Short mmCIF file of C-alpha atoms in Angstrom, two decimals:
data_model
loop_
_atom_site.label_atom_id
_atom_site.label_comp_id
_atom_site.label_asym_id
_atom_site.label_seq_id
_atom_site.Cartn_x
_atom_site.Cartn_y
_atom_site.Cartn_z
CA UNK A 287 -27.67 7.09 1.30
CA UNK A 288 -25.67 8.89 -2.05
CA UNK A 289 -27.46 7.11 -5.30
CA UNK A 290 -26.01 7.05 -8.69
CA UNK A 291 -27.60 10.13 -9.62
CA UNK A 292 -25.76 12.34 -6.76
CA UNK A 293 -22.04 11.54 -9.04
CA UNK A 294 -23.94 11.12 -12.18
CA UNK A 295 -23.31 7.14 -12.43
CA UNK A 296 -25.65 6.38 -14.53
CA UNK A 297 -24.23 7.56 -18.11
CA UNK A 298 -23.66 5.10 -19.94
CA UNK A 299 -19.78 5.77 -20.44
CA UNK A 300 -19.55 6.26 -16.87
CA UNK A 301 -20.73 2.19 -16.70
CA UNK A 302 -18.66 1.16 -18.98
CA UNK A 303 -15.60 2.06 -17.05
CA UNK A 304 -17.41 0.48 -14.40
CA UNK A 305 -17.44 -2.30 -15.86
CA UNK A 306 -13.93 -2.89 -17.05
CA UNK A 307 -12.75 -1.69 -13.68
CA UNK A 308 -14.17 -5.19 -12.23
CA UNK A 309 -13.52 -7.34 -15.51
CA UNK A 310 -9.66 -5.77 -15.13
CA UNK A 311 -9.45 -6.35 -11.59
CA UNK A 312 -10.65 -10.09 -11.85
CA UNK A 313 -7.95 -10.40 -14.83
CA UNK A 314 -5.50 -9.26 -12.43
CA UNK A 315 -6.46 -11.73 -9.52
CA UNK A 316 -6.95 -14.63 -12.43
CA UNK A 317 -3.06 -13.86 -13.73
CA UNK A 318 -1.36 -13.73 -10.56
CA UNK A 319 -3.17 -16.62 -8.80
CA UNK A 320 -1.51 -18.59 -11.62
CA UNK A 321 1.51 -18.27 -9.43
CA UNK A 322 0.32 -17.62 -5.76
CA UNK A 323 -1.64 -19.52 -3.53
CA UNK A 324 -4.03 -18.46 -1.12
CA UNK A 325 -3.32 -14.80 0.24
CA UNK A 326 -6.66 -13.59 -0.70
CA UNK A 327 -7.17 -10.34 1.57
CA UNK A 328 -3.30 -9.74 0.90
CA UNK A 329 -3.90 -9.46 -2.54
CA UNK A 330 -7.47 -7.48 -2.12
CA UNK A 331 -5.77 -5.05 -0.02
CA UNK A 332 -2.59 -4.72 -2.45
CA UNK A 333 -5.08 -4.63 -5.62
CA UNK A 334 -7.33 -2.05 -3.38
CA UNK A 335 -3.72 0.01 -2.55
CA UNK A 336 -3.43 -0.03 -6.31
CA UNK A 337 -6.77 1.60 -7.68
CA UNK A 338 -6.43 3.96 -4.91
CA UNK A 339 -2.93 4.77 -5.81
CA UNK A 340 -1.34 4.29 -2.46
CA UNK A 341 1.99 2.60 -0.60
CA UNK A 342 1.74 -0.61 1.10
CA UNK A 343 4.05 -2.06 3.85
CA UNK A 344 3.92 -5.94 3.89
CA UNK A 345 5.14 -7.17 6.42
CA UNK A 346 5.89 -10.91 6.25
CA UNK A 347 8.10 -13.78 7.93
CA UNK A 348 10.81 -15.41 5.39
CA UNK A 349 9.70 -17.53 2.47
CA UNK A 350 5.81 -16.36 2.00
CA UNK A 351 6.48 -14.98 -1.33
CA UNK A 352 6.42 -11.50 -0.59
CA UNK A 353 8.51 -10.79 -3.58
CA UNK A 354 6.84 -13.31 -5.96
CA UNK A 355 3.88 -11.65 -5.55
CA UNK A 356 4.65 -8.12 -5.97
CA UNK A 357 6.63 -9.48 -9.32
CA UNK A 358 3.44 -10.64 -10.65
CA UNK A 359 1.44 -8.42 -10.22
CA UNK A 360 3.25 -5.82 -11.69
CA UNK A 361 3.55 -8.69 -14.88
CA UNK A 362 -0.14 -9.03 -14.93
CA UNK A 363 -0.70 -4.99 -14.58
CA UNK A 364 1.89 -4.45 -17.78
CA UNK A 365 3.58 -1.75 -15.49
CA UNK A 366 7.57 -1.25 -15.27
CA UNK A 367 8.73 -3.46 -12.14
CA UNK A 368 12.21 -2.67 -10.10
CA UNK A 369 13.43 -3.87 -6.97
CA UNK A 370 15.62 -2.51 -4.15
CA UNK A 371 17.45 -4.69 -1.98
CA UNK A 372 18.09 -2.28 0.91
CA UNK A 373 21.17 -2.81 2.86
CA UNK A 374 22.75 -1.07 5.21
CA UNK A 375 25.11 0.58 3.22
CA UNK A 376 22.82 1.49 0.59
CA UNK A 377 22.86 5.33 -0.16
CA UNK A 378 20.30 7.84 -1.13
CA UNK A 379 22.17 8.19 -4.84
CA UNK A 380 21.55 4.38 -5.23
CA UNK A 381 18.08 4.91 -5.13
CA UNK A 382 17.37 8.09 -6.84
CA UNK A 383 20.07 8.01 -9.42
CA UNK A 384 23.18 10.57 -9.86
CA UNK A 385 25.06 12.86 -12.03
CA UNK A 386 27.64 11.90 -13.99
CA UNK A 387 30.12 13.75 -16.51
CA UNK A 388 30.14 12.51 -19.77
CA UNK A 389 32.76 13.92 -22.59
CA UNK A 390 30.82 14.58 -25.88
CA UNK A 391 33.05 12.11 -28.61
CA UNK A 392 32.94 15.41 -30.96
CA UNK A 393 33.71 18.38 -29.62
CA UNK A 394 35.01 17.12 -26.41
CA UNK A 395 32.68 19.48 -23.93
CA UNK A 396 31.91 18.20 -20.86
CA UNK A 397 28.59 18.14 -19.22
CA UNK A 398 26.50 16.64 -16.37
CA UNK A 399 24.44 14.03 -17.20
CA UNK A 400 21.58 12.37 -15.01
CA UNK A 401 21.35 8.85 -14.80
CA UNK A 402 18.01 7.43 -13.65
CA UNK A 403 18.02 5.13 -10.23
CA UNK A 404 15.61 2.43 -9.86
CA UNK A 405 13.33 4.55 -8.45
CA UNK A 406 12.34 5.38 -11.96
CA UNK A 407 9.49 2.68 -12.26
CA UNK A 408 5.71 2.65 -11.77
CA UNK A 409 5.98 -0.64 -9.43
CA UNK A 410 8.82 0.06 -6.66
CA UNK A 411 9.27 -3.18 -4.32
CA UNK A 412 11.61 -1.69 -1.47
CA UNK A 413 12.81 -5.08 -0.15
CA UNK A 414 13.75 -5.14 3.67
CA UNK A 415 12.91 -1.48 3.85
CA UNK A 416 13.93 -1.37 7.60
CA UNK A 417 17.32 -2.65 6.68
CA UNK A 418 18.54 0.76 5.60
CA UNK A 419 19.40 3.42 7.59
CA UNK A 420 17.17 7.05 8.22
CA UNK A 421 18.96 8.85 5.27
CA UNK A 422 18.37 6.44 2.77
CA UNK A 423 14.59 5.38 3.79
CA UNK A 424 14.27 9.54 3.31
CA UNK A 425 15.32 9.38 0.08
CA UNK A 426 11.96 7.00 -0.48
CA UNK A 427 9.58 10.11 1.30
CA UNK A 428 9.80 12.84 -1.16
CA UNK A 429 9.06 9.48 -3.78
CA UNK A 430 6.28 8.53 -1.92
CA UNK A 431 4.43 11.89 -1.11
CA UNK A 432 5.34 13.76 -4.27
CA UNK A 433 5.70 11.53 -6.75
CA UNK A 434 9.22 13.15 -7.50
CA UNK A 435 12.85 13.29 -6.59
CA UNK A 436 15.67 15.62 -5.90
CA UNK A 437 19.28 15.23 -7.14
CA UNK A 438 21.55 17.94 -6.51
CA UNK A 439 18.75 20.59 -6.73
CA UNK A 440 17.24 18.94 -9.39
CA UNK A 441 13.88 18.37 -9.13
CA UNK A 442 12.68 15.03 -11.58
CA UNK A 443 9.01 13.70 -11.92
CA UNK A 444 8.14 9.83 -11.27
CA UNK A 445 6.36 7.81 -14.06
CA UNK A 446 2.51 7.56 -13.29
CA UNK A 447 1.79 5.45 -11.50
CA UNK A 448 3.89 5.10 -9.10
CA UNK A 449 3.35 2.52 -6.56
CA UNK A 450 5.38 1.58 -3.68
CA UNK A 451 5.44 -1.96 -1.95
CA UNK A 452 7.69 -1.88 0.81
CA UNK A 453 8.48 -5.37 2.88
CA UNK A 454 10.28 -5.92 6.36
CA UNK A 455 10.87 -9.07 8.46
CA UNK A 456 8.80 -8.81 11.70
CA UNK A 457 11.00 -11.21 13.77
CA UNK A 458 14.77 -9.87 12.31
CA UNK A 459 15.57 -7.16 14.50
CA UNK A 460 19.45 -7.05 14.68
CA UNK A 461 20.80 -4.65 12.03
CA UNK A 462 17.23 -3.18 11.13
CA UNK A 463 16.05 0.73 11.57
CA UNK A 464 12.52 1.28 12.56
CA UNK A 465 10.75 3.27 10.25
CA UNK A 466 10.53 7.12 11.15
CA UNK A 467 6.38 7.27 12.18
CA UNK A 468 6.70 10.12 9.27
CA UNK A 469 7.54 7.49 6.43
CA UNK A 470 5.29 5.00 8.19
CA UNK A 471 2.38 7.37 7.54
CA UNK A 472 2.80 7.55 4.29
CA UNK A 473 1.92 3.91 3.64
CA UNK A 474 -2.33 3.35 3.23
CA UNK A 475 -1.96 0.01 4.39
CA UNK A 476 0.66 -2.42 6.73
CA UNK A 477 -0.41 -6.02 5.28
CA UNK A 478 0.46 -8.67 7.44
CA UNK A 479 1.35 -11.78 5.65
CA UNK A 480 1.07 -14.85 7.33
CA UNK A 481 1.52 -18.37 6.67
CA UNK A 482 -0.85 -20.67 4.19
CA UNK A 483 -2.77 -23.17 5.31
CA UNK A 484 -1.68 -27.05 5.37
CA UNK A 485 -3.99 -27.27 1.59
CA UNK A 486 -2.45 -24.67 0.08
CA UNK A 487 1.01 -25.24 1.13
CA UNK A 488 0.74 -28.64 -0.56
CA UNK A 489 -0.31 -27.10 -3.20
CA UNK A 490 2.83 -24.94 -3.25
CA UNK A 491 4.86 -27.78 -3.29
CA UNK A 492 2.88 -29.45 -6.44
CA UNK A 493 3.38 -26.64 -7.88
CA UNK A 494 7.09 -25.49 -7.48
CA UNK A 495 8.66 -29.07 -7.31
CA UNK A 496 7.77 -29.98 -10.81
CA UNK A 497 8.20 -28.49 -14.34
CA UNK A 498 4.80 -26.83 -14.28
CA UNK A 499 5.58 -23.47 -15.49
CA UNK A 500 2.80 -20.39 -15.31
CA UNK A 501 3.16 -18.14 -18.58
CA UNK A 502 1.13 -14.30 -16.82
CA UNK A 503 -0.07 -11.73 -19.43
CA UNK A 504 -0.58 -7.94 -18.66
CA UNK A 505 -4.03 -7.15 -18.69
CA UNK A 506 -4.04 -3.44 -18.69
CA UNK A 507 -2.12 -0.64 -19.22
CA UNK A 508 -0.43 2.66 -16.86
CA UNK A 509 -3.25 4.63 -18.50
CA UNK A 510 -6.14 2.99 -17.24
CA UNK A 511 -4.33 2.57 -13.97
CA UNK A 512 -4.66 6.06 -14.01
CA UNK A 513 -8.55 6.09 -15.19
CA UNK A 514 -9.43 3.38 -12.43
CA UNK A 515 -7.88 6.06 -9.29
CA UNK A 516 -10.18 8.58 -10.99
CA UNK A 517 -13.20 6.20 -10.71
CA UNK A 518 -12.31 4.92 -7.29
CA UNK A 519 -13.03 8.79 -6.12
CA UNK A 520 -16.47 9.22 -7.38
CA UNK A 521 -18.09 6.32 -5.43
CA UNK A 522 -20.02 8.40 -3.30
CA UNK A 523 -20.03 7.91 0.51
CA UNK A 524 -22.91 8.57 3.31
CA UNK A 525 -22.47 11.65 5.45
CA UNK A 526 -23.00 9.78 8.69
CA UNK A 527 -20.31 6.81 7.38
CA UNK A 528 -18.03 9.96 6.83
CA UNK A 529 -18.48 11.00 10.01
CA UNK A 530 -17.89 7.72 11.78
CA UNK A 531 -14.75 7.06 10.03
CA UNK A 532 -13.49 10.86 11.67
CA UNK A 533 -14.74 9.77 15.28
CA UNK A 534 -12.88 6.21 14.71
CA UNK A 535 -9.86 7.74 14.13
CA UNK A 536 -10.57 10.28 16.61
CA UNK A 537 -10.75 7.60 19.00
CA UNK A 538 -7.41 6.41 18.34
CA UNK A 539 -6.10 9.19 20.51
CA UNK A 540 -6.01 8.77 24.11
CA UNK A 541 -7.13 12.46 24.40
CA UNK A 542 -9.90 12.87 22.22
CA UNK A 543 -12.40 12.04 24.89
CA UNK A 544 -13.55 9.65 22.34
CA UNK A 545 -11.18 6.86 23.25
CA UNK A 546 -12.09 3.67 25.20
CA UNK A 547 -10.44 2.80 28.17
CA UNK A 548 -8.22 0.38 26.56
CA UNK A 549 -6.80 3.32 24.10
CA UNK A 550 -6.14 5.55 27.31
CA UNK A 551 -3.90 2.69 28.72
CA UNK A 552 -1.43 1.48 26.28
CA UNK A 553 -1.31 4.04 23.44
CA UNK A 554 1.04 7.01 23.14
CA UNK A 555 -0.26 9.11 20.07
CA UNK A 556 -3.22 8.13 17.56
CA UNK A 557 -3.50 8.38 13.78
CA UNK A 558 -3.79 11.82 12.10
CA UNK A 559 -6.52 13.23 9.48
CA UNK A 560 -4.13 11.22 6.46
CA UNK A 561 -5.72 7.85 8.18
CA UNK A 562 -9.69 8.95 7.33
CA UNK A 563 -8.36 9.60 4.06
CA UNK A 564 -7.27 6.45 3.47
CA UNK A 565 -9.95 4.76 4.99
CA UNK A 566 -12.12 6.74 2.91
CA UNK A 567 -10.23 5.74 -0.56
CA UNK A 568 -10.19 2.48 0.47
CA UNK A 569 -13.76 1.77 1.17
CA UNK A 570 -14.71 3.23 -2.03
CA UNK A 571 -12.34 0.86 -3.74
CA UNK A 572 -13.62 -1.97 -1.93
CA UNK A 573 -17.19 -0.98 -2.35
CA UNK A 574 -16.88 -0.79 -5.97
CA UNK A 575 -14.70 -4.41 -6.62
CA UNK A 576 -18.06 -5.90 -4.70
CA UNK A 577 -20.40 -4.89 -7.36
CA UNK A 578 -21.86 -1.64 -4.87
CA UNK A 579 -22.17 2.02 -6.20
CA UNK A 580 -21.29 3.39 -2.77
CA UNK A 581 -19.25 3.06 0.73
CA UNK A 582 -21.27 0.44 3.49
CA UNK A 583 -19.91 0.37 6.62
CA UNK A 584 -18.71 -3.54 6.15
CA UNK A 585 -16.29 -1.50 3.71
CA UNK A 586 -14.74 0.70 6.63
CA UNK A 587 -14.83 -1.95 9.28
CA UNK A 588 -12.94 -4.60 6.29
CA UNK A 589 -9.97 -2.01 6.34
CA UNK A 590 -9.66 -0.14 8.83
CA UNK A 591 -6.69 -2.32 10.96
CA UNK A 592 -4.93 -2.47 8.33
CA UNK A 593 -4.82 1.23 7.88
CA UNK A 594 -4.61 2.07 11.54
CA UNK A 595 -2.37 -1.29 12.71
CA UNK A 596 1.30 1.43 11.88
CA UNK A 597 -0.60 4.75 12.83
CA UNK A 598 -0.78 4.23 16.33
CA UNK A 599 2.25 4.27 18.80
CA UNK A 600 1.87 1.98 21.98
CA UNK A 601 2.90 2.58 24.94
CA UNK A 602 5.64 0.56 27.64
CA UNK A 603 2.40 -0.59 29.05
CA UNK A 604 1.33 -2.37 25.94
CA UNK A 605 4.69 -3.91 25.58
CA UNK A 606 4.29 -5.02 29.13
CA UNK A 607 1.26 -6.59 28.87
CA UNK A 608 1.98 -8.20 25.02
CA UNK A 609 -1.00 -6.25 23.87
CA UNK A 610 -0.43 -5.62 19.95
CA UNK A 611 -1.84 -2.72 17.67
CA UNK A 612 -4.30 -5.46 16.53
CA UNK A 613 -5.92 -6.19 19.52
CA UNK A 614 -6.20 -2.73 20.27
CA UNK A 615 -8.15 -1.90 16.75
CA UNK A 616 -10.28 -4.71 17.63
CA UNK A 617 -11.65 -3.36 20.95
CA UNK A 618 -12.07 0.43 19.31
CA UNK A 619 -14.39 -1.14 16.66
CA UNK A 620 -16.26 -3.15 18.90
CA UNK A 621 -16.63 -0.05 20.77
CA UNK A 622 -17.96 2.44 18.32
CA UNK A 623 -21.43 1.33 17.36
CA UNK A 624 -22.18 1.42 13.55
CA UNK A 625 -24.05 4.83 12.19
CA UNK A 626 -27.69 4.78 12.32
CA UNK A 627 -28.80 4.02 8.74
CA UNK A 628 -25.68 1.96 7.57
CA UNK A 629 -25.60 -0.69 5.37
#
């Protein structure tokens, strides 16, 4: 098992940061829970998604305060906070921005003049993502992978970070486009939010039914956004835990000759190389909100559906049979025994 020494962890500034990573991160969860109940492992994994400085995809029913949430939390972080309503006749230009022509008042020239699209933030919530058609939701790819956007050759650099949560409606499907598997891969997680319990929905209703109002303060900065993502990828990880998060995702294709019988049946294609990344990031930002100075395997195991759940393409079979992406990540981990050594 990686100690301290093997990323040099124990200098003292290197504790510090430590430090304030987890005093930050339970700032962040003390703000925002001012204002949402319950959703605990939503808001882990959207914290996590954060400090590794990846997209999430939430996908939630109407009324669970998809965009509430995202709102605070981009309060509490201090960050710049836009949202896109995507319709279907939303264009590309409406995202990134356009050109213009503007008269200069004094000498009368004219000249081309770029006008920045909401894209231009460091939190982007891309409501109803799936609402919008192909064209428009690839307008949101180059964003997403290179931190950057085109506009009539143009090539214009995001702020840093930049941070993507995208929602859709699971049960709306008239009028939607399925995201391309291309775009869909480019989210590290697809958060399913769910309904609260009886408790906290009657705590919702205390809450929003009387002139209680919650005032949220940022609690850090874009910098140390920035400084945490650095810090999340020197937690050191296990060869053998490395390896087993390769032959997990491995096993997600039905041709790996890793693959339980159940992944041979109902699915099509499994996740590529980008998914053991992720898992990887995540784990190590997991690992290090618990208090640990590497990767256990209780960190892989945690988040690994919710990586994998919008990697892997089922079959007509699954369909069939109402088997879900879910059920199928379930079997595959109860399959693949944990790495000798693990903890």
């Amino acid at each position: 098992m990686p100690t301290l020494t093997a990323v040099n962890l124990d200098s003292e500034k290197l504790l510090v940061r430590i430090k304030r990573f987890r005093s930050v991160r339970d700032s962040i969860l003390a703000q925002v829970q001012q204002v949402i109940v319950g959703q605990e492992d939503v808001l882990d994994q959207v914290l996590i998604g954060l400090f590794v400085g990846g997209h999430c995809l939430i996908t939630g029913l109407p009324g669970t305060a998809k965009t509430l949430m995202v709102r605070t939390i981009a309060q509490a972080l201090g960050l710049e906070f836009k949202r896109i309503q995507f319709t279907p006749d939303l264009m590309p230009s409406d995202i990134t921005g356009t050109d213009i022509i503007e008269e200069d008042p004094t000498t009368g020239h004219r000249r081309w003049t770029f006008v920045q699209g909401p894209i231009f933030a460091n939190i982007l919530l891309a409501d109803e993502i799936n609402r919008t058609p192909p064209k428009t939701q690839a307008a949101l790819l180059e964003a997403m992978q290179e931190v950057a956007c085109t506009v009539r050759g143009n090539r214009y650099q995001l702020p840093s970070p930049f941070f993507v949560l995208a929602t859709q409606n699971p049960i709306e499907l008239e009028g939607t486009y399925p995201l391309p598997e291309a775009q869909l891969d480019r989210f590290l997680f697809n958060i399913i939010l769910g309904y609260l319990s009886a408790e906290d929905e009657i705590k919702v209703i205390d809450w929003t039914t009387t002139t209680r109002t919650a005032q949220v303060e940022p609690v850090t900065s874009a910098d140390e956004i920035l400084d945490f993502q650095e810090l999340v990828r020197m937690v050191p990880i296990a060869e053998s835990l490395s390896a087993y998060v390769v032959n997990l995702v491995r096993a997600t294709r039905y041709n790996s000759g890793l693959a339980p019988d159940i992944v041979k049946k109902y699915v099509n294609y499994g996740a590529s190389v980008r998914a053991a990344q992720f898992i990887v990031l995540a784990a190590k930002a997991r690992a290090l909100a618990r208090g640990r100075y590497h990767v256990a395997y209780e960190d892989i195991t945690a988040l690994a559906p919710p990586v994998l759940r919008h990697r892997i393409l089922l079959n007509f079979h699954a369909e069939s049979d109402r088997i879900d992406s879910d059920e199928i990540l379930r079997n595959l981990l109860a399959h693949m025994p944990p790495p000798k050594g693990s903890g």
